[in-house]
PDB file of N, CA and C in Angstrom:
ATOM      1  N   SER U  28     -53.046  78.508  42.270  1.00 67.00           N
ATOM      2  CA  SER U  28     -53.631  79.785  42.629  1.00 67.00           C
ATOM      3  C   SER U  28     -55.056  79.615  43.159  1.00 67.00           C
ATOM      4  N   LEU U  29     -55.806  78.716  42.540  1.00 77.00           N
ATOM      5  CA  LEU U  29     -57.175  78.481  43.005  1.00 77.00           C
ATOM      6  C   LEU U  29     -57.160  77.928  44.427  1.00 77.00           C
ATOM      7  N   GLY U  30     -56.202  77.056  44.715  1.00 80.00           N
ATOM      8  CA  GLY U  30     -56.084  76.492  46.058  1.00 80.00           C
ATOM      9  C   GLY U  30     -55.809  77.567  47.097  1.00 80.00           C
ATOM     10  N   VAL U  31     -54.945  78.502  46.775  1.00 81.00           N
ATOM     11  CA  VAL U  31     -54.628  79.599  47.694  1.00 81.00           C
ATOM     12  C   VAL U  31     -55.870  80.443  47.948  1.00 81.00           C
ATOM     13  N   LEU U  32     -56.599  80.757  46.883  1.00 81.00           N
ATOM     14  CA  LEU U  32     -57.800  81.587  47.024  1.00 81.00           C
ATOM     15  C   LEU U  32     -58.869  80.887  47.853  1.00 81.00           C
ATOM     16  N   VAL U  33     -59.060  79.599  47.612  1.00 84.00           N
ATOM     17  CA  VAL U  33     -60.072  78.841  48.359  1.00 84.00           C
ATOM     18  C   VAL U  33     -59.679  78.730  49.828  1.00 84.00           C
ATOM     19  N   MET U  34     -58.442  78.347  50.090  1.00 85.00           N
ATOM     20  CA  MET U  34     -58.012  78.172  51.478  1.00 85.00           C
ATOM     21  C   MET U  34     -58.034  79.494  52.247  1.00 85.00           C
ATOM     22  N   PHE U  35     -57.585  80.573  51.617  1.00 83.00           N
ATOM     23  CA  PHE U  35     -57.614  81.853  52.316  1.00 83.00           C
ATOM     24  C   PHE U  35     -59.048  82.275  52.601  1.00 83.00           C
ATOM     25  N   SER U  36     -59.952  82.016  51.676  1.00 84.00           N
ATOM     26  CA  SER U  36     -61.366  82.339  51.899  1.00 84.00           C
ATOM     27  C   SER U  36     -61.919  81.565  53.086  1.00 84.00           C
ATOM     28  N   LEU U  37     -61.584  80.282  53.167  1.00 88.00           N
ATOM     29  CA  LEU U  37     -62.063  79.463  54.284  1.00 88.00           C
ATOM     30  C   LEU U  37     -61.492  79.935  55.616  1.00 88.00           C
ATOM     31  N   VAL U  38     -60.204  80.246  55.625  1.00 86.00           N
ATOM     32  CA  VAL U  38     -59.575  80.731  56.858  1.00 86.00           C
ATOM     33  C   VAL U  38     -60.193  82.064  57.275  1.00 86.00           C
ATOM     34  N   THR U  39     -60.458  82.934  56.308  1.00 83.00           N
ATOM     35  CA  THR U  39     -61.074  84.222  56.610  1.00 83.00           C
ATOM     36  C   THR U  39     -62.466  84.036  57.196  1.00 83.00           C
ATOM     37  N   LEU U  40     -63.269  83.174  56.588  1.00 87.00           N
ATOM     38  CA  LEU U  40     -64.610  82.909  57.117  1.00 87.00           C
ATOM     39  C   LEU U  40     -64.546  82.343  58.530  1.00 87.00           C
ATOM     40  N   TRP U  41     -63.637  81.405  58.751  1.00 88.00           N
ATOM     41  CA  TRP U  41     -63.491  80.812  60.081  1.00 88.00           C
ATOM     42  C   TRP U  41     -63.082  81.871  61.104  1.00 88.00           C
ATOM     43  N   THR U  42     -62.162  82.748  60.720  1.00 85.00           N
ATOM     44  CA  THR U  42     -61.726  83.808  61.623  1.00 85.00           C
ATOM     45  C   THR U  42     -62.870  84.763  61.936  1.00 85.00           C
ATOM     46  N   LEU U  43     -63.695  85.083  60.936  1.00 84.00           N
ATOM     47  CA  LEU U  43     -64.850  85.951  61.180  1.00 84.00           C
ATOM     48  C   LEU U  43     -65.828  85.309  62.155  1.00 84.00           C
ATOM     49  N   VAL U  44     -65.995  84.000  62.060  1.00 90.00           N
ATOM     50  CA  VAL U  44     -66.851  83.287  63.016  1.00 90.00           C
ATOM     51  C   VAL U  44     -66.265  83.405  64.424  1.00 90.00           C
ATOM     52  N   LEU U  45     -64.961  83.198  64.533  1.00 88.00           N
ATOM     53  CA  LEU U  45     -64.309  83.293  65.845  1.00 88.00           C
ATOM     54  C   LEU U  45     -64.379  84.711  66.410  1.00 88.00           C
ATOM     55  N   ILE U  46     -64.260  85.720  65.536  1.00 87.00           N
ATOM     56  CA  ILE U  46     -64.381  87.110  65.982  1.00 87.00           C
ATOM     57  C   ILE U  46     -65.797  87.368  66.487  1.00 87.00           C
ATOM     58  N   ALA U  47     -66.795  86.877  65.751  1.00 88.00           N
ATOM     59  CA  ALA U  47     -68.198  87.069  66.148  1.00 88.00           C
ATOM     60  C   ALA U  47     -68.491  86.409  67.492  1.00 88.00           C
ATOM     61  N   GLN U  48     -67.804  85.309  67.779  1.00 93.00           N
ATOM     62  CA  GLN U  48     -68.003  84.608  69.051  1.00 93.00           C
ATOM     63  C   GLN U  48     -67.168  85.208  70.179  1.00 93.00           C
ATOM     64  N   GLY U  49     -66.312  86.162  69.861  1.00 90.00           N
ATOM     65  CA  GLY U  49     -65.489  86.799  70.869  1.00 90.00           C
ATOM     66  C   GLY U  49     -64.234  86.024  71.220  1.00 90.00           C
ATOM     67  N   VAL U  50     -63.894  85.021  70.436  1.00 91.00           N
ATOM     68  CA  VAL U  50     -62.709  84.205  70.706  1.00 91.00           C
ATOM     69  C   VAL U  50     -61.448  84.903  70.203  1.00 91.00           C
ATOM     70  N   VAL U  51     -61.582  85.650  69.111  1.00 84.00           N
ATOM     71  CA  VAL U  51     -60.448  86.341  68.494  1.00 84.00           C
ATOM     72  C   VAL U  51     -60.729  87.842  68.538  1.00 84.00           C
ATOM     73  N   ALA U  52     -59.692  88.633  68.783  1.00 87.00           N
ATOM     74  CA  ALA U  52     -59.842  90.090  68.860  1.00 87.00           C
ATOM     75  C   ALA U  52     -60.250  90.662  67.498  1.00 87.00           C
ATOM     76  N   PRO U  53     -61.168  91.624  67.484  1.00 84.00           N
ATOM     77  CA  PRO U  53     -61.643  92.223  66.226  1.00 84.00           C
ATOM     78  C   PRO U  53     -60.557  92.896  65.387  1.00 84.00           C
ATOM     79  N   ILE U  54     -59.428  93.253  65.987  1.00 84.00           N
ATOM     80  CA  ILE U  54     -58.348  93.888  65.223  1.00 84.00           C
ATOM     81  C   ILE U  54     -57.860  92.979  64.098  1.00 84.00           C
ATOM     82  N   TYR U  55     -58.054  91.679  64.247  1.00 81.00           N
ATOM     83  CA  TYR U  55     -57.624  90.749  63.206  1.00 81.00           C
ATOM     84  C   TYR U  55     -58.423  90.916  61.921  1.00 81.00           C
ATOM     85  N   THR U  56     -59.584  91.546  61.988  1.00 80.00           N
ATOM     86  CA  THR U  56     -60.358  91.836  60.781  1.00 80.00           C
ATOM     87  C   THR U  56     -59.534  92.715  59.845  1.00 80.00           C
ATOM     88  N   LEU U  57     -58.885  93.727  60.389  1.00 84.00           N
ATOM     89  CA  LEU U  57     -58.032  94.607  59.592  1.00 84.00           C
ATOM     90  C   LEU U  57     -56.904  93.810  58.943  1.00 84.00           C
ATOM     91  N   TYR U  58     -56.290  92.934  59.703  1.00 84.00           N
ATOM     92  CA  TYR U  58     -55.217  92.085  59.183  1.00 84.00           C
ATOM     93  C   TYR U  58     -55.711  91.286  57.976  1.00 84.00           C
ATOM     94  N   PHE U  59     -56.873  90.663  58.091  1.00 80.00           N
ATOM     95  CA  PHE U  59     -57.376  89.834  57.002  1.00 80.00           C
ATOM     96  C   PHE U  59     -57.792  90.659  55.788  1.00 80.00           C
ATOM     97  N   VAL U  60     -58.281  91.872  55.999  1.00 80.00           N
ATOM     98  CA  VAL U  60     -58.620  92.742  54.868  1.00 80.00           C
ATOM     99  C   VAL U  60     -57.357  93.123  54.099  1.00 80.00           C
ATOM    100  N   VAL U  61     -56.301  93.459  54.817  1.00 87.00           N
ATOM    101  CA  VAL U  61     -55.034  93.818  54.178  1.00 87.00           C
ATOM    102  C   VAL U  61     -54.464  92.620  53.426  1.00 87.00           C
ATOM    103  N   ILE U  62     -54.427  91.465  54.064  1.00 86.00           N
ATOM    104  CA  ILE U  62     -53.894  90.265  53.420  1.00 86.00           C
ATOM    105  C   ILE U  62     -54.736  89.883  52.206  1.00 86.00           C
ATOM    106  N   ALA U  63     -56.058  89.999  52.309  1.00 82.00           N
ATOM    107  CA  ALA U  63     -56.934  89.687  51.168  1.00 82.00           C
ATOM    108  C   ALA U  63     -56.615  90.603  49.990  1.00 82.00           C
ATOM    109  N   GLY U  64     -56.382  91.868  50.271  1.00 84.00           N
ATOM    110  CA  GLY U  64     -56.007  92.803  49.208  1.00 84.00           C
ATOM    111  C   GLY U  64     -54.698  92.422  48.548  1.00 84.00           C
ATOM    112  N   LEU U  65     -53.717  92.044  49.361  1.00 90.00           N
ATOM    113  CA  LEU U  65     -52.421  91.636  48.811  1.00 90.00           C
ATOM    114  C   LEU U  65     -52.541  90.358  47.980  1.00 90.00           C
ATOM    115  N   ILE U  66     -53.329  89.411  48.452  1.00 86.00           N
ATOM    116  CA  ILE U  66     -53.528  88.170  47.701  1.00 86.00           C
ATOM    117  C   ILE U  66     -54.238  88.466  46.387  1.00 86.00           C
ATOM    118  N   PHE U  67     -55.246  89.330  46.419  1.00 84.00           N
ATOM    119  CA  PHE U  67     -55.957  89.687  45.195  1.00 84.00           C
ATOM    120  C   PHE U  67     -55.004  90.332  44.189  1.00 84.00           C
ATOM    121  N   ILE U  68     -54.163  91.256  44.661  1.00 90.00           N
ATOM    122  CA  ILE U  68     -53.200  91.917  43.774  1.00 90.00           C
ATOM    123  C   ILE U  68     -52.231  90.896  43.192  1.00 90.00           C
ATOM    124  N   ARG U  69     -51.725  90.002  44.039  1.00 90.00           N
ATOM    125  CA  ARG U  69     -50.753  89.004  43.591  1.00 90.00           C
ATOM    126  C   ARG U  69     -51.343  88.041  42.563  1.00 90.00           C
ATOM    127  N   PHE U  70     -52.613  87.661  42.726  1.00 86.00           N
ATOM    128  CA  PHE U  70     -53.216  86.636  41.879  1.00 86.00           C
ATOM    129  C   PHE U  70     -54.229  87.192  40.876  1.00 86.00           C
ATOM    130  N   ARG U  71     -54.225  88.500  40.626  1.00 88.00           N
ATOM    131  CA  ARG U  71     -55.252  89.060  39.738  1.00 88.00           C
ATOM    132  C   ARG U  71     -55.192  88.490  38.324  1.00 88.00           C
ATOM    133  N   GLU U  72     -53.989  88.226  37.802  1.00 89.00           N
ATOM    134  CA  GLU U  72     -53.884  87.618  36.469  1.00 89.00           C
ATOM    135  C   GLU U  72     -54.448  86.201  36.486  1.00 89.00           C
ATOM    136  N   ASN U  73     -54.165  85.457  37.538  1.00 84.00           N
ATOM    137  CA  ASN U  73     -54.691  84.099  37.662  1.00 84.00           C
ATOM    138  C   ASN U  73     -56.211  84.117  37.787  1.00 84.00           C
ATOM    139  N   ILE U  74     -56.740  85.077  38.526  1.00 83.00           N
ATOM    140  CA  ILE U  74     -58.190  85.189  38.682  1.00 83.00           C
ATOM    141  C   ILE U  74     -58.828  85.475  37.326  1.00 83.00           C
ATOM    142  N   ASP U  75     -58.201  86.364  36.538  1.00 88.00           N
ATOM    143  CA  ASP U  75     -58.703  86.641  35.183  1.00 88.00           C
ATOM    144  C   ASP U  75     -58.734  85.371  34.340  1.00 88.00           C
ATOM    145  N   ARG U  76     -57.644  84.592  34.392  1.00 86.00           N
ATOM    146  CA  ARG U  76     -57.591  83.343  33.617  1.00 86.00           C
ATOM    147  C   ARG U  76     -58.632  82.344  34.107  1.00 86.00           C
ATOM    148  N   LEU U  77     -58.854  82.276  35.422  1.00 83.00           N
ATOM    149  CA  LEU U  77     -59.882  81.379  35.959  1.00 83.00           C
ATOM    150  C   LEU U  77     -61.266  81.776  35.455  1.00 83.00           C
ATOM    151  N   LEU U  78     -61.544  83.068  35.441  1.00 85.00           N
ATOM    152  CA  LEU U  78     -62.846  83.551  34.983  1.00 85.00           C
ATOM    153  C   LEU U  78     -63.047  83.310  33.486  1.00 85.00           C
ATOM    154  N   ARG U  79     -61.942  83.394  32.705  1.00 90.00           N
ATOM    155  CA  ARG U  79     -62.033  83.150  31.263  1.00 90.00           C
ATOM    156  C   ARG U  79     -61.943  81.668  30.914  1.00 90.00           C
ATOM    157  N   GLY U  80     -61.551  80.843  31.893  1.00 84.00           N
ATOM    158  CA  GLY U  80     -61.426  79.409  31.646  1.00 84.00           C
ATOM    159  C   GLY U  80     -60.141  79.018  30.949  1.00 84.00           C
ATOM    160  N   THR U  81     -59.115  79.859  31.043  1.00 85.00           N
ATOM    161  CA  THR U  81     -57.849  79.577  30.365  1.00 85.00           C
ATOM    162  C   THR U  81     -56.716  79.244  31.333  1.00 85.00           C
ATOM    163  N   GLU U  82     -57.001  79.125  32.604  1.00 76.00           N
ATOM    164  CA  GLU U  82     -55.977  78.771  33.601  1.00 76.00           C
ATOM    165  C   GLU U  82     -55.536  77.333  33.371  1.00 76.00           C
ATOM    166  N   ARG U  83     -54.211  77.101  33.434  1.00 75.00           N
ATOM    167  CA  ARG U  83     -53.689  75.747  33.234  1.00 75.00           C
ATOM    168  C   ARG U  83     -54.196  74.805  34.314  1.00 75.00           C
ATOM    169  N   LYS U  84     -54.426  73.578  33.926  1.00 75.00           N
ATOM    170  CA  LYS U  84     -54.859  72.537  34.862  1.00 75.00           C
ATOM    171  C   LYS U  84     -53.640  72.016  35.617  1.00 75.00           C
ATOM    172  N   LEU U  85     -53.875  71.428  36.771  1.00 72.00           N
ATOM    173  CA  LEU U  85     -52.805  70.860  37.577  1.00 72.00           C
ATOM    174  C   LEU U  85     -52.075  69.794  36.768  1.00 72.00           C
ATOM    175  N   GLY U  86     -50.765  69.916  36.656  1.00 71.00           N
ATOM    176  CA  GLY U  86     -49.960  68.941  35.931  1.00 71.00           C
ATOM    177  C   GLY U  86     -49.853  69.208  34.440  1.00 71.00           C
ATOM    178  N   GLU U  87     -50.574  70.186  33.933  1.00 72.00           N
ATOM    179  CA  GLU U  87     -50.536  70.522  32.509  1.00 72.00           C
ATOM    180  C   GLU U  87     -49.226  71.231  32.193  1.00 72.00           C
ATOM    181  N   ARG U  88     -48.621  70.831  31.090  1.00 73.00           N
ATOM    182  CA  ARG U  88     -47.348  71.451  30.699  1.00 73.00           C
ATOM    183  C   ARG U  88     -47.597  72.761  29.967  1.00 73.00           C
ATOM    184  N   THR U  89     -46.604  73.649  30.063  1.00 66.00           N
ATOM    185  CA  THR U  89     -46.740  74.956  29.400  1.00 66.00           C
ATOM    186  C   THR U  89     -46.430  74.879  27.941  1.00 66.00           C
TER     187      THR U  89
END
């Protein structure tokens, strides 16, 4: 979950740079806001566990 959040954040930042440079149409900002909301909703429990420090480590058994 942390990997998804980090990668999506990086892609979003890169897209915002491209939009600012005029390489990508500004309508994609709306797309990324919607997708960010969906990702946040999907991973909200994982985000809570990350903030509390209780998220399982990679390879850790349940």
